[in-house]
Amino acid sequence: RGPVRARASTVPLSSPPMSWNYTVTAHRPSAVSHAVTAAFTGPDDLNLIVAKSTRLEVHAVDGSGEGLRPLLDVPLYGRVATLEVWRPHGAGHPDLIFLSTERYRFALLAYDAESGEIVTKAAGDVSDKTGRPCDCGQIAALDPQHRLLGLHMYDGLFKIIPALAGGTLRSEAFNVRMEELYLLDLCFLAGTPRPTLATLHEDSKHQRYLKTHEVAVRDKALSDGPWPQVAVEASASQLIALPFGGVLVLSEHSVACHSGGAVRAHQVSASGVPTIFRAHGRVDPDGTRWLLSDAAGTLYVLAIGLTDRAEVTSLTLQRLGQTVAASAICYLDNGVVYLGSSCADAVLLSLSTEAHEDGSYFSELARWENLGPIVDFAVLDPEGQGQGQVVTCSGTRRDGSIRVVRSGVAFHEQASLPLPGVKAMWSLHASGGGGGGGGSGGGVAPARLVLSFVSETRLLAMARDEEEGDHLAEVEEGGGFDTESATVFAASLAGGAAIVQATSRCLLLLDAASLAQLGVWSPPDGAAITLAAAHGTTLLLATAGRTVALLRCDPAAAEPIALLATRSLEHEVACLALRPPAAAPSPPDASLDASLDASDADAPMETDSGGACGGEPLLAAVGSWTSFSLSLLSLPSLAPCGTTPLGDKGVVPRSLAFYAPAAAPHEYLLCGLGDGKLLYFPLPTAEDAAPVLGAPKAVPLATQPLSLVAYTADDGEPLVFCCSERPALVHASAGQLLFSSVNLPGAHVLAPFSCDALPGCLAAADEESLLLGNVLSPARRSGGGSYRRPQVSTYRLGEQPRRIAPLPTRRALALLTSTGERAVPGGEETERYKLRVFDDSSFAELASAHLLPDEAGLSILVSVLGEEEAAEGAASSSVGGLGGGGGGGYIVVGTAHILPDEPEPTSGRILVFELQEGSLELRHEAAVRGAVYSLAELSSGLLLAGVNNKLQLFEWEAGAPRLALRAEHCGHILVLYVQARADFILVGDLMKSITLLQWSAGELTELARDVNANWMTAVAFLDDDTFLGAENALNLFAARKRADAPTEEERGRLEVVCEFHLGEFVNRFRRGSLTMQMREAGAEPLPTMLYGSVNGVVGVVASLPQELYVRLAKVQTALSRVVKGVGGLSHASWRSFVNDRKTADAHGFIDGDLIEAFLDLPPRKKEEVVAGLDMTAEQLSRVIEQLARLH
């Protein structure tokens, strides 16, 4: 029977969902399931098409085959099950792409060069109401002469889709019966008069056979093929059709070529160790060379010797080396091959005929990170800012690794110089309209970099020569530039023809090209210059004697440096800034003046806010050392406009910058404080006669003084870089400020340094070096509505990580890992588990301990176990207290003894370790009767353990020390997942969905359970009354307590209030956030839950207010009408809850990926979406931009 269709029966219209949720992808699927090469975008193009679960990527292969250029990355309303190239017209015509989904939809896709989009040539539904889905998954086979295409989806049935005369496929298909019930693989043979199918199947005695069938399309039947049925190796797993006729059979111990009665085989390994081949790819069009990859990541080349009559004479298998375990192999051109993997990174390799030093015959050209499979993860907030980072257990076997996922902006390093001691830095932009990549001939000033040290200054510029090419070199001829003193400030003036340099003694006006001195100004009272800011031709200086001076610098004037006004202030100046006048936005190549003051008093500095607005500034801001306040000064009189206290006495303002985001309702004055906080004040409009600062908002960005650099990105977007030990970037979206961390720790000074050789470059300095690179402007969103892709750092383990838990007080991470070991060469491989502890910053190993040889580590928890003294001084570096444990010092590990004669473990241990200096000390072990699948901490000293079909509660007796069993709850199949909240306990069962328990009066009492038979993969508390679950049919659901139900029977049942098809196999939920959630207008941030999946997806589930949910539901409906799915796939059908027992429409969840796709629509499409809604396109964009901040 087919599944029962249940629409309104689960959630009646009179009973709307009691939980409203928004789910969105933060990190897209990265595991590669399929990849093919085709002339997809044009008959003369070479494209690589990659399927990653629910996304399809199209890349262009460059002429040499040594590089890939991404062209398209489109979402699919389905999971790709098969991917093939359909080439009905032969050479000279673009290829088509055939794909089928796991929900039995197929599509034939083409590329529309005019629109640059993928279009659908044919589509259809090939599902059957009856039939048992085959265990090996869907298999697609294409007739080499493109007469038909076949799909094996159900046991005993073969679906045939005939081709039309025009080269496309019919939308209707038919089934033919097959005698083989357990089919392993199939393919069509080449060079046959009728479509001939070769099958690899297994009988009831576990013997495997190769058999052929002829397909009679008119009769809709199969008949016996030209080859007799032959027995093959018992481990045979794959068939490869050869272009010259015949088929390769891949087995664990041999590779055999079958062609009718002729068979030629080659032994894979002389050691007898099984070789499990996972992927293959053709090298030569004639099929005489093939690349093979096994499960261990070994890459081979198989060469087939042929006679003139295409008879096979030899098979030669050569090992090329060790790389990633591939799931797809595509040979591109010129010895370059792409290896996609579902459990490791994808790589681009260059093959060679000569062996390298390591014995391999290839070198790696490029690598694409893959987080999948994420078997566990922790959410950390190491800086205590409320912005989490996800640390994942990723990969399998030797490809296992720890991946750190951070949301923010990536600094892409392009060059670095060992240059310690840089105190301050400014850029002098090029004049003459160019970037100034090389020298300074012809009166054109190159881009220069000014570096200030304790007692000297260095001037650097890009140089070019034939030997070294473009490189950064010191300017030897400094002209009038003072390199013997520390520089307080430097900047280019309007137009770029002149520059200024301020030292503690004087202000110098210099020609930009020759650096000839044009003018000098010194404070009349001889006081030292401490600070400066500039915009246009206006300079504002501060001296050590509480005096500020306003000057005009004009090289063409009779007096090149003219003093306009001075004013004595009550307090010494700590920082200052000039507000650029309101004007049209600057062009992308406008001046990149910096606004930067040093974090120490020796070399403070300021410039303008980076805009190139016309005119001169009319307002200045000044912060003081001792009054802890900000003052506004009117220009050019320097008359005070008002003073605003900062409130927090003792915290000094260290840096100021005016910030005018594009399309924002107002400007801001940003103030970096000495304790690492950033204050931002809304500014009055420029027309106000008496400007007064509004009430500020504070954002904790760091712990050290902040130094602000305002600049304009190369695309014209204004940005502010916050330098400190934890740098951040301030940008705006939908009229609101956003704060994104930057992966550039310790950058205490920064300056824009754009030039021909390095367009859009930023120069940053830490304690030891100077770095050149760029950041991707946050406004440049990639497809799917995401502002920025999370940044991923990789730490390779060489073994498979299984479970993870943070130790916040020790700034460490505890991992359970496993590695394959063989007792004797060629013997059976067994998994050996161990506990490893790493530093959570450097990921250096601190300690490790092996488990017993027959013992598997299944669960891990970090807890104080009731010993309060162990928790003193604990830092809250685990977001929400989750991520594997609380904040204590004991590492609790749950294990199982794996014995070959036991179908289910009957014994295990709970181990309590304590981390000492460089070692793990086992404090206690408790034997249990079963496998400890899960651990959770209920309250101080109480430990929950899921042991086979029981939930057991232990109490830690510190004096003994030992774990004492206090209670247990039975009635489960397998207790795989346990979560605790106060005295409530949520249990996720293998087959019996979720159960809610309570620890009360010394007993574990069942309160309610979900009566549906869901096979759970993860559970979590959304709140006290609502619970989130993920099950193995890739669905999410939420259930709630019915405490107000009239009868006890109803109260004992959890009510399912939300259902949604996620399309990802979720392994873990953790409470936390990837972004810094700010309170807006007094409203609390939305509570968020993160999840990790097998395909490398990191996603967010946020709880919404009902009003927002209702509004977004209308938007989602409108979007599904306007945004059509690739291949004619339906969004409503894709998101409907489906398992082998029922089908129900999605409810209670908003598809955030679809909602945020609105941001990428052209204006015309946006207007179509909002037609009929009670909001404009701009208003809707602002709402969605707010939601996008969740990730």
PDB file of N, CA, C and O in Angstrom, residues 150-168:
ATOM      1  N   GLY A 150      16.518   4.249 -18.694  1.00  0.00           N
ATOM      2  CA  GLY A 150      15.898   3.349 -17.735  1.00  0.00           C
ATOM      3  C   GLY A 150      16.222   3.703 -16.303  1.00  0.00           C
ATOM      4  O   GLY A 150      17.292   4.246 -16.001  1.00  0.00           O
ATOM      5  N   LEU A 151      15.287   3.402 -15.394  1.00  0.00           N
ATOM      6  CA  LEU A 151      15.453   3.649 -13.965  1.00  0.00           C
ATOM      7  C   LEU A 151      15.064   2.397 -13.196  1.00  0.00           C
ATOM      8  O   LEU A 151      13.985   1.817 -13.433  1.00  0.00           O
ATOM      9  N   HIS A 152      15.922   1.976 -12.301  1.00  0.00           N
ATOM     10  CA  HIS A 152      15.590   0.900 -11.374  1.00  0.00           C
ATOM     11  C   HIS A 152      15.345   1.538 -10.018  1.00  0.00           C
ATOM     12  O   HIS A 152      16.265   2.060  -9.385  1.00  0.00           O
ATOM     13  N   MET A 153      14.076   1.497  -9.567  1.00  0.00           N
ATOM     14  CA  MET A 153      13.700   2.149  -8.317  1.00  0.00           C
ATOM     15  C   MET A 153      13.020   1.202  -7.350  1.00  0.00           C
ATOM     16  O   MET A 153      13.073   1.402  -6.140  1.00  0.00           O
ATOM     17  N   TYR A 154      12.339   0.182  -7.893  1.00  0.00           N
ATOM     18  CA  TYR A 154      11.607  -0.771  -7.069  1.00  0.00           C
ATOM     19  C   TYR A 154      12.090  -2.189  -7.406  1.00  0.00           C
ATOM     20  O   TYR A 154      12.425  -2.483  -8.560  1.00  0.00           O
ATOM     21  N   ASP A 155      12.094  -3.040  -6.386  1.00  0.00           N
ATOM     22  CA  ASP A 155      12.521  -4.422  -6.591  1.00  0.00           C
ATOM     23  C   ASP A 155      11.620  -5.101  -7.624  1.00  0.00           C
ATOM     24  O   ASP A 155      10.384  -5.050  -7.538  1.00  0.00           O
ATOM     25  N   GLY A 156      12.242  -5.744  -8.620  1.00  0.00           N
ATOM     26  CA  GLY A 156      11.512  -6.491  -9.622  1.00  0.00           C
ATOM     27  C   GLY A 156      10.918  -5.658 -10.738  1.00  0.00           C
ATOM     28  O   GLY A 156      10.244  -6.209 -11.617  1.00  0.00           O
ATOM     29  N   LEU A 157      11.175  -4.359 -10.760  1.00  0.00           N
ATOM     30  CA  LEU A 157      10.622  -3.490 -11.799  1.00  0.00           C
ATOM     31  C   LEU A 157      11.736  -2.648 -12.411  1.00  0.00           C
ATOM     32  O   LEU A 157      12.674  -2.234 -11.717  1.00  0.00           O
ATOM     33  N   PHE A 158      11.599  -2.395 -13.716  1.00  0.00           N
ATOM     34  CA  PHE A 158      12.533  -1.521 -14.427  1.00  0.00           C
ATOM     35  C   PHE A 158      11.700  -0.501 -15.195  1.00  0.00           C
ATOM     36  O   PHE A 158      10.870  -0.862 -16.027  1.00  0.00           O
ATOM     37  N   LYS A 159      11.877   0.764 -14.850  1.00  0.00           N
ATOM     38  CA  LYS A 159      11.103   1.848 -15.456  1.00  0.00           C
ATOM     39  C   LYS A 159      11.808   2.320 -16.727  1.00  0.00           C
ATOM     40  O   LYS A 159      12.997   2.650 -16.696  1.00  0.00           O
ATOM     41  N   ILE A 160      11.065   2.392 -17.833  1.00  0.00           N
ATOM     42  CA  ILE A 160      11.622   2.801 -19.114  1.00  0.00           C
ATOM     43  C   ILE A 160      10.976   4.114 -19.534  1.00  0.00           C
ATOM     44  O   ILE A 160       9.743   4.251 -19.536  1.00  0.00           O
ATOM     45  N   ILE A 161      11.809   5.094 -19.883  1.00  0.00           N
ATOM     46  CA  ILE A 161      11.354   6.376 -20.409  1.00  0.00           C
ATOM     47  C   ILE A 161      11.838   6.467 -21.851  1.00  0.00           C
ATOM     48  O   ILE A 161      13.025   6.685 -22.102  1.00  0.00           O
ATOM     49  N   PRO A 162      10.967   6.275 -22.830  1.00  0.00           N
ATOM     50  CA  PRO A 162      11.410   6.324 -24.232  1.00  0.00           C
ATOM     51  C   PRO A 162      11.781   7.747 -24.650  1.00  0.00           C
ATOM     52  O   PRO A 162      11.296   8.732 -24.100  1.00  0.00           O
ATOM     53  N   ALA A 163      12.654   7.822 -25.650  1.00  0.00           N
ATOM     54  CA  ALA A 163      13.068   9.113 -26.199  1.00  0.00           C
ATOM     55  C   ALA A 163      12.167   9.492 -27.358  1.00  0.00           C
ATOM     56  O   ALA A 163      11.652   8.637 -28.089  1.00  0.00           O
ATOM     57  N   LEU A 164      11.960  10.802 -27.528  1.00  0.00           N
ATOM     58  CA  LEU A 164      11.206  11.325 -28.662  1.00  0.00           C
ATOM     59  C   LEU A 164      12.151  11.603 -29.821  1.00  0.00           C
ATOM     60  O   LEU A 164      13.380  11.660 -29.662  1.00  0.00           O
ATOM     61  N   ALA A 165      11.570  11.837 -30.982  1.00  0.00           N
ATOM     62  CA  ALA A 165      12.384  12.074 -32.175  1.00  0.00           C
ATOM     63  C   ALA A 165      13.230  13.322 -32.042  1.00  0.00           C
ATOM     64  O   ALA A 165      14.324  13.419 -32.594  1.00  0.00           O
ATOM     65  N   GLY A 166      12.748  14.313 -31.298  1.00  0.00           N
ATOM     66  CA  GLY A 166      13.503  15.563 -31.145  1.00  0.00           C
ATOM     67  C   GLY A 166      14.642  15.482 -30.158  1.00  0.00           C
ATOM     68  O   GLY A 166      15.354  16.463 -29.958  1.00  0.00           O
ATOM     69  N   GLY A 167      14.811  14.329 -29.520  1.00  0.00           N
ATOM     70  CA  GLY A 167      15.928  14.174 -28.598  1.00  0.00           C
ATOM     71  C   GLY A 167      15.545  14.305 -27.147  1.00  0.00           C
ATOM     72  O   GLY A 167      16.363  14.016 -26.269  1.00  0.00           O
ATOM     73  N   THR A 168      14.321  14.745 -26.835  1.00  0.00           N
ATOM     74  CA  THR A 168      13.900  14.835 -25.446  1.00  0.00           C
ATOM     75  C   THR A 168      13.258  13.519 -25.016  1.00  0.00           C
ATOM     76  O   THR A 168      13.216  12.548 -25.769  1.00  0.00           O
TER      77      THR A 168
END
